Tab-separated table of C-alpha atoms and ligand atoms in Angstrom:
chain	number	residue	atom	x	y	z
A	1	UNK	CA	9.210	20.511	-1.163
A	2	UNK	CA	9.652	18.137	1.601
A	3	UNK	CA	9.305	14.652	1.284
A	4	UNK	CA	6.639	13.033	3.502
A	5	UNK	CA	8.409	10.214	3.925
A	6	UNK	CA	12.434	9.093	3.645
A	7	UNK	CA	14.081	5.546	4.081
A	8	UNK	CA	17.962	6.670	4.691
A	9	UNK	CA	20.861	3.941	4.563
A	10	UNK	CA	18.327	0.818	5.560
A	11	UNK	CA	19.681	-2.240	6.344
A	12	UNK	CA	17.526	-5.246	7.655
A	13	UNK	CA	18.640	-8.729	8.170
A	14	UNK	CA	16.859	-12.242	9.273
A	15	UNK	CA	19.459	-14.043	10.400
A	16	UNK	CA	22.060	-14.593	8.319
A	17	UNK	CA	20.009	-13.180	5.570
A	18	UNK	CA	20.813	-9.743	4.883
A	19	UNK	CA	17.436	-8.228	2.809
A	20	UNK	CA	18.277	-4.310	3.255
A	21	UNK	CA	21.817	-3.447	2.474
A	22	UNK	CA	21.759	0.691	2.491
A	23	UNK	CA	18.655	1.566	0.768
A	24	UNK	CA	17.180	4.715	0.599
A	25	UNK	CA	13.638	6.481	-0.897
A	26	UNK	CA	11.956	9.245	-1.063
A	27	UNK	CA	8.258	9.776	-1.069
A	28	UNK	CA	6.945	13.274	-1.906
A	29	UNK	CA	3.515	14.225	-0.890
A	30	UNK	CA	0.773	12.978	-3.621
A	31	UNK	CA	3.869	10.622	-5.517
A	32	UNK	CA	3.680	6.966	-6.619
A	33	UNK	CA	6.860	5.826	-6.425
A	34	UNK	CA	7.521	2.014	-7.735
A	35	UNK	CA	9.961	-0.277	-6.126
A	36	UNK	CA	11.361	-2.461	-8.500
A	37	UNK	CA	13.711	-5.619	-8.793
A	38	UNK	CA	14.062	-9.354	-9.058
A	39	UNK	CA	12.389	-12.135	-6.667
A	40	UNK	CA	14.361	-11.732	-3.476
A	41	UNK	CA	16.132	-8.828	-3.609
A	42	UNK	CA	14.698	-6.814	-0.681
A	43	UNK	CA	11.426	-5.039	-2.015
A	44	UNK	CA	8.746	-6.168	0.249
A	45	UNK	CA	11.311	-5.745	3.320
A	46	UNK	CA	11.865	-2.183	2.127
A	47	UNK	CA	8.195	-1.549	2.219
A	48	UNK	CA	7.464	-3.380	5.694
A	49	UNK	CA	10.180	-0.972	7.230
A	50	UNK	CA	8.767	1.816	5.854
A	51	UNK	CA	5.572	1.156	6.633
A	52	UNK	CA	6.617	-0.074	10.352
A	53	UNK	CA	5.751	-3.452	10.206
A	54	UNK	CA	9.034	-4.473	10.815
A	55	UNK	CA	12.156	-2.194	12.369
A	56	UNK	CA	15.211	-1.713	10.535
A	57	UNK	CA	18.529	-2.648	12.193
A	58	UNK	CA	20.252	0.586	11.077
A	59	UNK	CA	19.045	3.431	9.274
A	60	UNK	CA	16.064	5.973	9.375
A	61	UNK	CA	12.874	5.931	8.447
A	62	UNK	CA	11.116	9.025	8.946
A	63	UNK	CA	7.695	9.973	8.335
A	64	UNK	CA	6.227	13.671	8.782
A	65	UNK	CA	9.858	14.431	10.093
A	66	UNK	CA	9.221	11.500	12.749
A	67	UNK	CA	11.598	8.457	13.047
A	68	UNK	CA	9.098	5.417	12.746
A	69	UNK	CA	11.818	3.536	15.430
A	70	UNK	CA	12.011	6.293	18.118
A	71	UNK	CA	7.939	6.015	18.247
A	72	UNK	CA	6.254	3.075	20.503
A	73	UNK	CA	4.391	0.337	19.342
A	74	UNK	CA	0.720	1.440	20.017
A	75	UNK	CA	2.262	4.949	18.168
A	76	UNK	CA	3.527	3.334	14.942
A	77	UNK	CA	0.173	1.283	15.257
A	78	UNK	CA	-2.228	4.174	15.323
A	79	UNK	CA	0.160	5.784	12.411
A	80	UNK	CA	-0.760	2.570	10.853
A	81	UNK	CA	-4.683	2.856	11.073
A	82	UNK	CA	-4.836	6.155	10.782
A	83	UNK	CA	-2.338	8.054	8.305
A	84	UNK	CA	-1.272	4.089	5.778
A	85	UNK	CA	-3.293	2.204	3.876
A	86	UNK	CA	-2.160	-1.047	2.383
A	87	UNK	CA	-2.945	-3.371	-0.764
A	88	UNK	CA	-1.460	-6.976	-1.132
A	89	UNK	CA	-1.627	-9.452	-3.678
A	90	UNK	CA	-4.425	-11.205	-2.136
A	91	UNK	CA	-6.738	-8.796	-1.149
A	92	UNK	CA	-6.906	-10.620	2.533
A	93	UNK	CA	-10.655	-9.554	2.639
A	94	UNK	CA	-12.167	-11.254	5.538
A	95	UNK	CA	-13.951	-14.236	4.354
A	96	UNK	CA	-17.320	-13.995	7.007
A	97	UNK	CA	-17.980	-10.243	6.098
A	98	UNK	CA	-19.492	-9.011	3.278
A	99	UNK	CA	-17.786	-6.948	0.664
A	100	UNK	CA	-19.347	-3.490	2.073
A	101	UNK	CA	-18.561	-4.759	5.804
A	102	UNK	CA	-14.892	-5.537	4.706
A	103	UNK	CA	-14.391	-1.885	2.962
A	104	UNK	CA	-15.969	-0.761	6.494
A	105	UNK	CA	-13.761	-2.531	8.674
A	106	UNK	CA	-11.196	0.137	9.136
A	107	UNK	CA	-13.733	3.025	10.055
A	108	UNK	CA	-15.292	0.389	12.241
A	109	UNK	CA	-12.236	0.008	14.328
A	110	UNK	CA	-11.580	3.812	14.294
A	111	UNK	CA	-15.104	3.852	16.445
A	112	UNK	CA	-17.236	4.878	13.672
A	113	UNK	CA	-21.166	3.759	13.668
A	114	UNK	CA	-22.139	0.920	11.001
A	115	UNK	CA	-24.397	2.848	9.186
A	116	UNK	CA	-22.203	5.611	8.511
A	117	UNK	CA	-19.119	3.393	7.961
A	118	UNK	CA	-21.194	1.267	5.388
A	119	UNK	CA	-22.553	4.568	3.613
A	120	UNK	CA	-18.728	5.901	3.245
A	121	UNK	CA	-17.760	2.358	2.298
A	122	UNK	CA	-20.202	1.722	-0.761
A	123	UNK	CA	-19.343	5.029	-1.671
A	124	UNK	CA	-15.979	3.731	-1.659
A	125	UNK	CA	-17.054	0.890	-4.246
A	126	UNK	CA	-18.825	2.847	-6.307
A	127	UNK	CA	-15.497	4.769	-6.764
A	128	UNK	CA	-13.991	1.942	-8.061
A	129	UNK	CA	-16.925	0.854	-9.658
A	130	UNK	CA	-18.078	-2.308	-7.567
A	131	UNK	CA	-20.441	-1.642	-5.508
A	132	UNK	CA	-22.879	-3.976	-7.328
A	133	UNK	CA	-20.769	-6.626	-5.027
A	134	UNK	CA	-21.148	-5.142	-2.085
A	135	UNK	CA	-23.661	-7.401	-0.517
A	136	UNK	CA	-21.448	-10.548	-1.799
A	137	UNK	CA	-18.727	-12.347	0.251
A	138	UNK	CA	-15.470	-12.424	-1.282
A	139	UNK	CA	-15.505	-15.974	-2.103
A	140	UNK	CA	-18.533	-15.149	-4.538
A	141	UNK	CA	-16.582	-11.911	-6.454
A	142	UNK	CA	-14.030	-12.709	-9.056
A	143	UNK	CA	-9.820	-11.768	-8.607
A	144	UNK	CA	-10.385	-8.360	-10.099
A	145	UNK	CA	-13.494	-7.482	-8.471
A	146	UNK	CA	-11.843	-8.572	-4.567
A	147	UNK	CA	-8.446	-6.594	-5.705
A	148	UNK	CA	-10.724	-3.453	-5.966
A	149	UNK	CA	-12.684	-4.043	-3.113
A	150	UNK	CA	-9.178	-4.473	-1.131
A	151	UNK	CA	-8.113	-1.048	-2.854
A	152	UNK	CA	-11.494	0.565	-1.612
A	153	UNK	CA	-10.444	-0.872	2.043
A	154	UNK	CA	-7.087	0.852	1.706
A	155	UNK	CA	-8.623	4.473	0.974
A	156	UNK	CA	-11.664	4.605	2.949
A	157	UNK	CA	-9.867	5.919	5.702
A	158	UNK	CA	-8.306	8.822	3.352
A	159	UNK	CA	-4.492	8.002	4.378
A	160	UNK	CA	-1.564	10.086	3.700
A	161	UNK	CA	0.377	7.141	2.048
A	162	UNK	CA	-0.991	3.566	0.585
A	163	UNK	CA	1.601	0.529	0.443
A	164	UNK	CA	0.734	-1.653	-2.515
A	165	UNK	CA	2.862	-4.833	-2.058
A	166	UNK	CA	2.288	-6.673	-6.119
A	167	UNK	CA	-1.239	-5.190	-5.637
A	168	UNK	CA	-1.958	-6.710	-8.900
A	169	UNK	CA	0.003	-9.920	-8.974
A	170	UNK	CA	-2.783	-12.530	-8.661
A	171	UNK	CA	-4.644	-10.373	-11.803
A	172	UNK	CA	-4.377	-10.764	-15.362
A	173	UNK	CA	-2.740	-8.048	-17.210
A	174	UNK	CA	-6.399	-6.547	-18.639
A	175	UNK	CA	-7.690	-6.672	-14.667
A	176	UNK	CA	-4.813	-5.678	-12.997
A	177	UNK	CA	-4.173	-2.199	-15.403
A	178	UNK	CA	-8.102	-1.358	-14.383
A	179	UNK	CA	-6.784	-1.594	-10.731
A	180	UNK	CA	-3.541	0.513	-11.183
A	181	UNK	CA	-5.792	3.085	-13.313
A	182	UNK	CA	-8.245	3.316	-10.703
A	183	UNK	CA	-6.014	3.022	-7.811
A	184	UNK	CA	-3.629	6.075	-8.945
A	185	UNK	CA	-6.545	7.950	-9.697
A	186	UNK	CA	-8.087	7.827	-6.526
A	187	UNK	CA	-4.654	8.195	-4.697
A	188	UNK	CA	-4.400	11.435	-6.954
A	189	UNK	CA	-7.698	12.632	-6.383
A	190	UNK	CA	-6.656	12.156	-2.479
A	191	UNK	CA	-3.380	13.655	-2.406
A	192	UNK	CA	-1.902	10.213	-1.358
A	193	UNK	CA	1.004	9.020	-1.844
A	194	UNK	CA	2.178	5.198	-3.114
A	195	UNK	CA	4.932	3.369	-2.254
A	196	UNK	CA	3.907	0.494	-5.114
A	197	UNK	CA	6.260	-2.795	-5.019
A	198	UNK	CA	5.810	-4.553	-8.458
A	199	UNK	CA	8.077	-6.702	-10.462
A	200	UNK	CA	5.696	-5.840	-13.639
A	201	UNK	CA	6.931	-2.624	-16.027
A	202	UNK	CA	3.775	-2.286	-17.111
A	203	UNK	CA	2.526	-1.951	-13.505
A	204	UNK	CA	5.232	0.714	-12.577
A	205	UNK	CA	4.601	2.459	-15.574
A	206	UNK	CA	1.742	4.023	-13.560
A	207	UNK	CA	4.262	5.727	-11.302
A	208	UNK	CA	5.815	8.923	-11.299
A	209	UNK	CA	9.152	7.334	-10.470
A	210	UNK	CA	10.769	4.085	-10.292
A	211	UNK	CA	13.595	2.715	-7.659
A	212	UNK	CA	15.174	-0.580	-8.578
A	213	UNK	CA	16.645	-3.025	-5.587
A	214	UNK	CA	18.962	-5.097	-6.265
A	215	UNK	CA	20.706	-7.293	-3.571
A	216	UNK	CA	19.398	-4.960	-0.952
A	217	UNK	CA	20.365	-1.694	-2.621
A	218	UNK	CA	18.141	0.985	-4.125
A	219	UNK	CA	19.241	3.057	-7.122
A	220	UNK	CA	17.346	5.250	-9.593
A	221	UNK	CA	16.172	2.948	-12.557
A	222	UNK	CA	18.017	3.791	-15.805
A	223	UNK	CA	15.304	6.196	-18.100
A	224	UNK	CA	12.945	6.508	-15.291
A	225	UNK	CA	10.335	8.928	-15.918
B	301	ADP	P1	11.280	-9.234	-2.553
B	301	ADP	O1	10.100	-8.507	-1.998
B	301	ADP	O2	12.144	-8.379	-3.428
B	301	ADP	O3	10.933	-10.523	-3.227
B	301	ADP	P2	11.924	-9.708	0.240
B	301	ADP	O4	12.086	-8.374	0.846
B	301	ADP	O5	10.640	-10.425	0.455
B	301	ADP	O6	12.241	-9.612	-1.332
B	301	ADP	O7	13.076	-10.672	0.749
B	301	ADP	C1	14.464	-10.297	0.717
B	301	ADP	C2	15.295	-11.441	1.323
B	301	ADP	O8	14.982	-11.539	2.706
B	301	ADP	C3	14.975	-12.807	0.740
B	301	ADP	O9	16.162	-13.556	0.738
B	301	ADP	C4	13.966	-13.374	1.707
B	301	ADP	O10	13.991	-14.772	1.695
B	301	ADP	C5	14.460	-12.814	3.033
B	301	ADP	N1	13.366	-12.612	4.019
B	301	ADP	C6	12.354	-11.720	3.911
B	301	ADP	N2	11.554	-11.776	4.989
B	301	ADP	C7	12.073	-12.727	5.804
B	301	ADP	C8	11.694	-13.265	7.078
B	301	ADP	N3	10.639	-12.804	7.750
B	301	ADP	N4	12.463	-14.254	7.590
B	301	ADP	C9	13.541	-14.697	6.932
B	301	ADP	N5	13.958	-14.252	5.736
B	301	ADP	C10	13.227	-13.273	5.174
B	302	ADP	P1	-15.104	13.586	2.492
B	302	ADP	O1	-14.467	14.935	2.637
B	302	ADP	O2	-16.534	13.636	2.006
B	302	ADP	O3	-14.901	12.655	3.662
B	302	ADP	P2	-13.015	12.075	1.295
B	302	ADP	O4	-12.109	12.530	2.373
B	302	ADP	O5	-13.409	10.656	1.216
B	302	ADP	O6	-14.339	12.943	1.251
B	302	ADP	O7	-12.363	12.478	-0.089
B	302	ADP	C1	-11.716	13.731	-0.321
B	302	ADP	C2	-11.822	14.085	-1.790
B	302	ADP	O8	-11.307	13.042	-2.609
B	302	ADP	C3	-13.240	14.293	-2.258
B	302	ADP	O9	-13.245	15.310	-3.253
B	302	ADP	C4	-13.622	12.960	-2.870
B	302	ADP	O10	-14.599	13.152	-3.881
B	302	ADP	C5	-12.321	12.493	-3.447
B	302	ADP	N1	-12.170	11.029	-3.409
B	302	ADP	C6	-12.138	10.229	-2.323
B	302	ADP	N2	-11.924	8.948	-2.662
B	302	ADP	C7	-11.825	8.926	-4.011
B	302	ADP	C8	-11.604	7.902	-4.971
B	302	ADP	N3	-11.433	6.622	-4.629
B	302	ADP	N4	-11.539	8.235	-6.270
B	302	ADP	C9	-11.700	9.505	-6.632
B	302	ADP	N5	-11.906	10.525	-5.784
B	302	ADP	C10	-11.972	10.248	-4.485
């Protein structure tokens, strides 16, 4: 089939910093695809150009069949909101809202009443099995628990692809395997697909493919599944 997303011949520098030197990935509909390599070497820029944070200086990224650069900002925006989710290392739950008002946050800004927003988003939790923290501030939950709180923010809006940037970096290795186990299940049970940047094996052993970068270059890691 057709991927639903492609990064062709990227190439991204910041100033005399070149991060993307010709990389290129495809995302197939309901794939997790890892993005692997060393400290430095381009990973996160990858991801922020697909996931139109950033532009690329040359290359395509393409999305649905639709190049990310030829759209305008409020489109790539609303593609943003609407079709991505996204997990970082630290969650970045907002500190003044609950945990259940932070999972709701995205339906809130999509114009959707509190009390249904807050019903989808404990139902959210209890997918990923903490919703007993759902009246607690981030600053009161531990690492783990604010990771899947973070992942529950990044699917409540059902999006066609999630971008998981170390999503379990700040986690030990027991915590952060209960994340990736309930994150690619839920992305499964969705139909979503991953773009998951980890420098961790064992993380990227829960994908169904692994790309390595190395000085700004993709290629096909060597035994990938
Ligand atoms: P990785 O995710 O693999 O650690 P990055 O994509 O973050 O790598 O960075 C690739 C290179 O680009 C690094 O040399 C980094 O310092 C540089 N870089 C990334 N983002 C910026 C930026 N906004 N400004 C300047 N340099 C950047
Ligand atoms: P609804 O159609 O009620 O809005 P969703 O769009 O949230 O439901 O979810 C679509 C399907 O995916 C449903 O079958 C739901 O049970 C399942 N689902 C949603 N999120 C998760 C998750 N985090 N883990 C497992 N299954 C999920």
């Amino acid at each position: 089939g057709e991927p639903i997303m492609s990064a062709r011949a990227v190439r991204k520098s910041f100033g005399p910093t070149q991060a993307l030197d010709g990389a290129d990935l495809d995302l197939h509909p309901g794939q997790v695809v890892a993005v692997m390599g060393p400290s430095g070497s381009g990973k996160s820029t990858l991801l922020h150009c697909m996931a139109g944070i950033i532009l690329p200086d040359d290359g395509s990224v393409t999305y649905q069949g639709r190049e990310l650069s030829t759209m305008d900002d409020s489109a790539r925006s609303a593609l943003r909101r609407n079709e991505f989710g996204f997990v970082f290392q630290f969650g970045q739950l907002v500190p003044e809202l609950t945990c259940v008002e932070n999972v709701a946050l995205p339906l809130r800004l999509a114009g959707m009443g509190r009390k249904p927003a807050e019903a989808k988003a404990t139902d959210q939790l209890a997918r990923l099995e903490v919703d007993d923290v759902a009246e607690k501030r981030p600053g009161d939950v531990s690492g783990g628990q604010g990771q899947r709180v973070a992942v529950a923010r990044s699917l409540v809006t059902t999006p066609k692809v999630i971008f998981a940037d170390e999503p379990t970096g700040a986690l030990d290795s027991l915590n952060g395997e209960r994340v990736m186990r309930l994150l690619v299940d839920a992305a499964k049970a969705t139909s979503a697909s991953v773009v998951l940047v980890t420098h961790e094996p064992r993380v990227a052993a829960y994908s169904d493919y692994e790309v390595v970068v190395r000085d700004g270059k993709t290629r096909a890691a060597v035994g990938a599944a």
